[in-house]
XYZ file of C-alpha atoms in Angstrom:
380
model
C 82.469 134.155 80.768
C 79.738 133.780 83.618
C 76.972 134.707 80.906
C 78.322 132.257 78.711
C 78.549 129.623 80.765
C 74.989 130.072 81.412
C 73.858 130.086 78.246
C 75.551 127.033 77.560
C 73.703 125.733 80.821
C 70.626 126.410 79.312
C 70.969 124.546 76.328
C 71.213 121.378 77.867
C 68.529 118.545 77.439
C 67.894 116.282 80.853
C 66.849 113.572 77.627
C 70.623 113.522 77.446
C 72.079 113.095 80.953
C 73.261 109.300 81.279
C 71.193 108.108 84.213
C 72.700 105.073 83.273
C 76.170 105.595 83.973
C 75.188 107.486 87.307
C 73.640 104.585 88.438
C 76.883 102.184 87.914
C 79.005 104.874 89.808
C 76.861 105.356 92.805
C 75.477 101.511 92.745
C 79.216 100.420 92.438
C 80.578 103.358 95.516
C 77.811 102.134 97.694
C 79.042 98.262 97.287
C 82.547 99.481 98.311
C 81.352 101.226 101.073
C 79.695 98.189 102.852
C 82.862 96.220 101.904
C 85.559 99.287 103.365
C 83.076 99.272 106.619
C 83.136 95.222 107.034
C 87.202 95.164 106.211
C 87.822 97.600 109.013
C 85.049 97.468 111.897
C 85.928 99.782 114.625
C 87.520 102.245 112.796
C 86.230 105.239 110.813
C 87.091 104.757 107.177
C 83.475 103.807 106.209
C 82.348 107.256 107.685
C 85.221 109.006 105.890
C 84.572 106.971 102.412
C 80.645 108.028 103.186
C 82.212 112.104 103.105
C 84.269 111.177 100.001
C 81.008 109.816 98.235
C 78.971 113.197 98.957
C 81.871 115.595 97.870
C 82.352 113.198 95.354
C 79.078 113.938 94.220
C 79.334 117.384 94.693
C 82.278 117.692 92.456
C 80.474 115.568 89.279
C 76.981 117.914 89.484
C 79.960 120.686 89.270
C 81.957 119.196 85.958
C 78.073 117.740 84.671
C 77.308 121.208 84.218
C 80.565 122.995 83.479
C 81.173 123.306 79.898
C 84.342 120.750 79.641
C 85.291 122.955 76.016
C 85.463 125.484 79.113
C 87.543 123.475 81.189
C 89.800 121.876 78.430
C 90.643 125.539 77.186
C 93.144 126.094 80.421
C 94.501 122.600 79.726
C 97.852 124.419 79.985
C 97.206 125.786 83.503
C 95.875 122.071 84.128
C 99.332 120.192 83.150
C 101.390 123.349 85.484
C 99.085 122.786 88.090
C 100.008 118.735 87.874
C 103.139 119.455 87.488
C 103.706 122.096 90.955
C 101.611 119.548 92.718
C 103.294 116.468 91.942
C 107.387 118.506 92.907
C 105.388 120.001 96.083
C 105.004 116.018 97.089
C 108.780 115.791 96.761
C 109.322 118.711 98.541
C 107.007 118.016 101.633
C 105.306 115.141 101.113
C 104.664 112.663 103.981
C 106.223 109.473 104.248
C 104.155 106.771 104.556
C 105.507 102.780 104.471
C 108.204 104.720 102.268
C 106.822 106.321 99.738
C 106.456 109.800 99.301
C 102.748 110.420 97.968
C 100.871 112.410 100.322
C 100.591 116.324 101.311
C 99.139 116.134 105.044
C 96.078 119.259 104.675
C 95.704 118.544 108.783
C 92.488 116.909 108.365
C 92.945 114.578 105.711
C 95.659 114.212 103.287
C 95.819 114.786 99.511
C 97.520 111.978 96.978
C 98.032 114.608 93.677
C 99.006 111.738 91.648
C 95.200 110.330 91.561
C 93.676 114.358 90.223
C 97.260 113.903 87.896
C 95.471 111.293 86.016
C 92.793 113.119 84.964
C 94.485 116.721 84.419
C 97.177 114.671 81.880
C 93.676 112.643 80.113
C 92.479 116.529 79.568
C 95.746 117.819 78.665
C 96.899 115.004 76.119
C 93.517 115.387 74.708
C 93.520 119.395 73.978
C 97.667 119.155 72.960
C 96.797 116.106 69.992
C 93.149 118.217 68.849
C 95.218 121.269 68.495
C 97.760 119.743 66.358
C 95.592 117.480 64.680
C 96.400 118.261 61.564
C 100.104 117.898 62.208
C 99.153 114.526 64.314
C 101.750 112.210 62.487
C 104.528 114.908 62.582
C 107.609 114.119 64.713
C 107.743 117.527 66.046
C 104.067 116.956 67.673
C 104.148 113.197 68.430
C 107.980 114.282 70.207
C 106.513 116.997 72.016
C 103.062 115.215 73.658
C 106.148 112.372 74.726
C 108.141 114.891 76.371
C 105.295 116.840 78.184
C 103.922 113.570 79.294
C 107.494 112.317 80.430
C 108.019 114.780 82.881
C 105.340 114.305 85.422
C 105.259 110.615 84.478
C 108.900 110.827 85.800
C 107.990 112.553 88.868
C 105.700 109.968 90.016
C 107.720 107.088 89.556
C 110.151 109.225 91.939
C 107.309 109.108 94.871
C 108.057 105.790 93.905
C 104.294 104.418 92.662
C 105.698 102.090 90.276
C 102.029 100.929 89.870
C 100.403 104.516 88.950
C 103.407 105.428 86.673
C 102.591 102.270 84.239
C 98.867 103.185 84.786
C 99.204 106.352 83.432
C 102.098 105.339 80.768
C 99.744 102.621 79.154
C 96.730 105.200 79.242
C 99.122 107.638 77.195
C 99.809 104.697 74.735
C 95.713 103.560 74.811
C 94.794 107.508 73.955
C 97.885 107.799 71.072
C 96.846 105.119 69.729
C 93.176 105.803 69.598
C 93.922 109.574 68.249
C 94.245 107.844 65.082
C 98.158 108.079 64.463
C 99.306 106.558 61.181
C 99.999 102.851 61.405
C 103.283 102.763 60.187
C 103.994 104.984 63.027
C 102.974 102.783 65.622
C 104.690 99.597 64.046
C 107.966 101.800 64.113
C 107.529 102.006 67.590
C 107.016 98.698 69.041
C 109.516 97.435 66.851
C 112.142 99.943 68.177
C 110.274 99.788 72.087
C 109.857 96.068 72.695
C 112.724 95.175 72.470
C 114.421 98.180 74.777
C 111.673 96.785 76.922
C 112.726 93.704 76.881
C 116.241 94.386 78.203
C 115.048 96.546 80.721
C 113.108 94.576 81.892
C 116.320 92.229 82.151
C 118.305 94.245 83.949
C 115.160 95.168 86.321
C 115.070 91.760 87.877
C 118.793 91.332 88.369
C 119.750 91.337 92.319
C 121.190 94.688 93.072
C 119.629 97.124 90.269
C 119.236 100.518 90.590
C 116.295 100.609 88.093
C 113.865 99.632 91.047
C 113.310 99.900 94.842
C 114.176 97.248 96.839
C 110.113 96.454 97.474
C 109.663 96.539 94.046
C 112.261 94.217 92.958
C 110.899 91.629 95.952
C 107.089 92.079 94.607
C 108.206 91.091 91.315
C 110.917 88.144 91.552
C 109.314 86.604 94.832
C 105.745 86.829 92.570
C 107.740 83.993 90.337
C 109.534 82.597 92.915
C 108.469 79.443 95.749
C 111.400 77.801 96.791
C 112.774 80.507 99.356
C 111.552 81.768 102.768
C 111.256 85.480 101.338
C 109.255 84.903 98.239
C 106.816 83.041 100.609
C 106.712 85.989 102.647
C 106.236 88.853 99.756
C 103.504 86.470 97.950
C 101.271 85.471 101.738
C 98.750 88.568 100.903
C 98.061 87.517 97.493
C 97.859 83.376 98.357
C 95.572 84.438 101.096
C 93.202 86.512 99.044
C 93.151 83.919 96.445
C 91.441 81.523 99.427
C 89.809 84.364 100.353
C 87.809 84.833 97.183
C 87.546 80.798 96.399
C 85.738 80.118 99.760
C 83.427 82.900 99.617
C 81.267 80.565 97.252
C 78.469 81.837 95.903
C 76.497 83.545 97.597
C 79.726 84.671 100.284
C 80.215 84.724 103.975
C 78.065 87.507 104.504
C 79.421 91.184 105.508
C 80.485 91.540 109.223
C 80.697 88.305 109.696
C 82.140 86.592 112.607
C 83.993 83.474 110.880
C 86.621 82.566 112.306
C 87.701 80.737 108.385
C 87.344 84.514 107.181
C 90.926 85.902 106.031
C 89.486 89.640 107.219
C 88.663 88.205 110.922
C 92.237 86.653 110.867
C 94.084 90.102 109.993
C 95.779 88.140 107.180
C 95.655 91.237 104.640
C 97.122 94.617 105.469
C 95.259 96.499 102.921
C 92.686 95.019 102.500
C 90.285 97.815 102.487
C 92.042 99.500 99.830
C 94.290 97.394 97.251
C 92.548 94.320 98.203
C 89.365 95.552 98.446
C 87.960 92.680 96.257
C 88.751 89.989 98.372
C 86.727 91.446 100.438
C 83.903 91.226 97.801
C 84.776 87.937 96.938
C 85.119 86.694 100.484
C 81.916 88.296 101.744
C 79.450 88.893 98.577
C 80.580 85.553 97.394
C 80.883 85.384 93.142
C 77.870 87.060 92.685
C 78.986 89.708 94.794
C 82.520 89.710 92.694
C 81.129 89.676 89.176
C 78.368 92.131 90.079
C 81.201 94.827 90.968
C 82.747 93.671 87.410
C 80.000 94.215 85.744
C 79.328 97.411 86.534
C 82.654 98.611 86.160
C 82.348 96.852 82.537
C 79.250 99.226 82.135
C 81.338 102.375 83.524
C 83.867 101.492 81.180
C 81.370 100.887 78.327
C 79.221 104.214 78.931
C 82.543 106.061 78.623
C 83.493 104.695 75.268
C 79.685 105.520 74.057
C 80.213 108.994 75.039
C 83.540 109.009 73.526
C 81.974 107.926 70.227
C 79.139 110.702 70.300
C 81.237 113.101 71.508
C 80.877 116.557 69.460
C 84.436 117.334 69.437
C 87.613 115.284 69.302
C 89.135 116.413 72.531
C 86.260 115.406 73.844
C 86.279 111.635 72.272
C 89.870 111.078 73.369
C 89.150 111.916 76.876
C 85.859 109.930 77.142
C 88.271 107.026 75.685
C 91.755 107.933 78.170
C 89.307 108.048 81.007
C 87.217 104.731 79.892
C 91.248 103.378 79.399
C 92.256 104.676 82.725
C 89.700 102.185 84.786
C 89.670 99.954 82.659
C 93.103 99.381 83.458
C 93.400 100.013 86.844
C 90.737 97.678 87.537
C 92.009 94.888 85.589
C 95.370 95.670 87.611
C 93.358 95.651 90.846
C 91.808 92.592 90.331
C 94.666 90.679 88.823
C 96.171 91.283 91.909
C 93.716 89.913 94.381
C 93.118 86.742 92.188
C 97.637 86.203 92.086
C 97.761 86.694 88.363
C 100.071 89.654 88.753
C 102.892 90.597 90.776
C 101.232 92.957 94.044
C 101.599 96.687 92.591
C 99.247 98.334 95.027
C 96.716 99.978 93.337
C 93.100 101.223 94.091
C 90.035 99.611 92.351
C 87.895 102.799 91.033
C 85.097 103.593 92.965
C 85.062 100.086 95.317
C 88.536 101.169 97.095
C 89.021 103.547 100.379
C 90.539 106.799 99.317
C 89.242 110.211 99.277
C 91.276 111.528 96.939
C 90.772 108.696 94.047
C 87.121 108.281 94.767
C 86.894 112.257 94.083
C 89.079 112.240 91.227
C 87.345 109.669 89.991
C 83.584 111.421 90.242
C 85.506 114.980 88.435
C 86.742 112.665 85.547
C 82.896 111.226 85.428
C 81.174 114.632 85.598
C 83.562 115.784 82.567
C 82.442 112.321 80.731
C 78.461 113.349 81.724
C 79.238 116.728 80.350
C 80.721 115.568 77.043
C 77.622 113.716 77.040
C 75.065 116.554 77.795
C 76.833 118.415 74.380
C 76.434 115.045 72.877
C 75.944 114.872 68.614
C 73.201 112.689 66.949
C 73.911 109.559 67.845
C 76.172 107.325 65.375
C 75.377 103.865 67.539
């Protein structure tokens, strides 16, 4: 297996490594470390996003050059691994503002939901090419629903309410994208929307047992301004919003001393992690904002372009899952921070602190480069 893999090594052209897209990731890591390190001066998360940007980088020249047909060939060891990691977090998790997400390693700790992402992006992607010829079959399309169910399930149990419709809507995205017959698909919004719909009913009705009591508040007081407590659940999102408007242009510079500046007033608890682009907006001004955009746009773009050059199908639907994957959690992110979304608490790839996501994040690019490296005449 060694000799093979070195073979395979050798066969790779540097003509086809995608400077480009390493240059978004690092370009758009380096802007969110000079944001984490203004949001929270006098404490060490800028040194410990810094560490999470070299292993980071560590981990992507490992999956660059590891054959992902290698990797993708233990996809079921992949979805058992996601699986054990995700009941271990039930088991002894730690407890943090009450949710169960975290195994404490001593030094740092570990949030397997983020590296559950990419295993199910690999694992959906082997499970639909190995059955592709029996892709519009109930018994397969039944199947990849029930595998993905279960540790969907057990991370809406944590409860991250946010990451479980991250990763439902990137299952949908990569279904849909496998190239499932379209009568299929009609058949199942028609029968899903409207069991949406009245879930979705009974969600937002005081007293439910469909949602946490935070996540009931996050979503009615979002709607709501004529109460004290939807004033209080929406104050983080109204005061980004300012945030971002009175950055301007060109912003209020990073470590500033403003005493206008929503950072210098402590008016944002997280704000070096889910609302990490106030930050940018606040302090890089809209240039600062749309630059980060835009190279997430190109991220997201580079993936697709690998996706649609990839040499193998497995391949194409993970460059496309992945390309899905922060393409929605950044439109989540940043819906968020600008109040057109109810607060859901989720990371924006590569810009927010987080060891764990930033890593997971740089694997799930290092596969993409990889795909890339293996790449077949280009078709675009």
């Amino acid at each position: 297996m060694i000799k093979s893999a070195i073979e395979t090594i050798k066969k790779y052209k540097l003509s086809n490594l995608n400077f480009r897209l390493l240059i978004y990731v690092i370009a758009t890591t380096i802007i969110g470390i000079f944001c984490i390190g203004s949001a929270t001066e006098g404490e060490n998360f800028q040194g410990k996003q810094i560490i999470g940007l070299i292993l980071g980088i560590i981990m992507l020249i490992f999956f660059s050059l590891l054959s992902y047909k290698l990797l993708f060939k233990f996809y079921w060891v992949l979805y058992a691994l996601t699986v054990g990691m995700l009941i271990l977090v039930i088991i002894i998790g730690t407890i943090n503002k009450g949710a169960k997400r975290w195994i404490d390693l001593g030094f740092t700790q570990f949030q397997p939901s983020e590296f559950a992402k990419i295993f199910l992006i690999i694992f959906l992607s082997m499970y639909l090419y190995k059955r592709i010829k029996t892709l519009n079959t109930f018994k397969t399309l039944a199947g990849g629903v029930a595998f993905f169910l279960i540790p969907l399930f057990l991370i809406f149990l944590q409860p991250d309410l946010s990451t479980t419709i991250v990763i439902f809507l990137t299952f949908c995205a990569i279904m849909f994208l496998s190239g499932i017959n379209h009568k299929i698909i009609s058949g199942v919004l028609i029968v899903s929307i409207p069991i949406v719909c009245i879930v979705g009913y009974f969600a937002v009705q005081p007293g439910n047992s469909i949602l946490h009591g935070y996540q009931y508040d996050r979503i009615v007081g979002f709607f709501q301004e004529d109460n004290e407590n939807a004033q209080r659940i929406r104050y983080q999102q109204e005061n980004s919003l300012l945030a971002i408007g009175s950055g301007g242009l060109t912003g209020k510079g990073l470590d500033n001393n403003t005493v206008t500046s929503v950072k210098n007033g402590n008016l944002l608890s997280e704000s070096h992690t889910d609302f990490i682009f106030t930050i940018v907006g606040e302090e890089l001004g809209f240039i600062g904002g749309a630059s980060v955009i835009l190279l997430l746009f190109l991220i997201i773009f580079e993936c697709f372009l690998t996706g649609f050059r990839a040499p193998t199908f497995s391949g194409k639907l993970f460059c496309f899952g992945f390309g899905v994957l922060i393409a929605i959690q950044t439109f989540v992110n940043i819906s968020v921070a600008t109040m057109l979304l109810p607060n859901t608490g989720i990371t924006l790839p590569f810009v927010s602190y987080g060891l764990t996501s930033l890593i997971s994040m740089y694997c799930g690019i290092g596969i993409v480069i990889n795909i890339g490296l293996q790449k077949k005449k280009a078709i675009i």
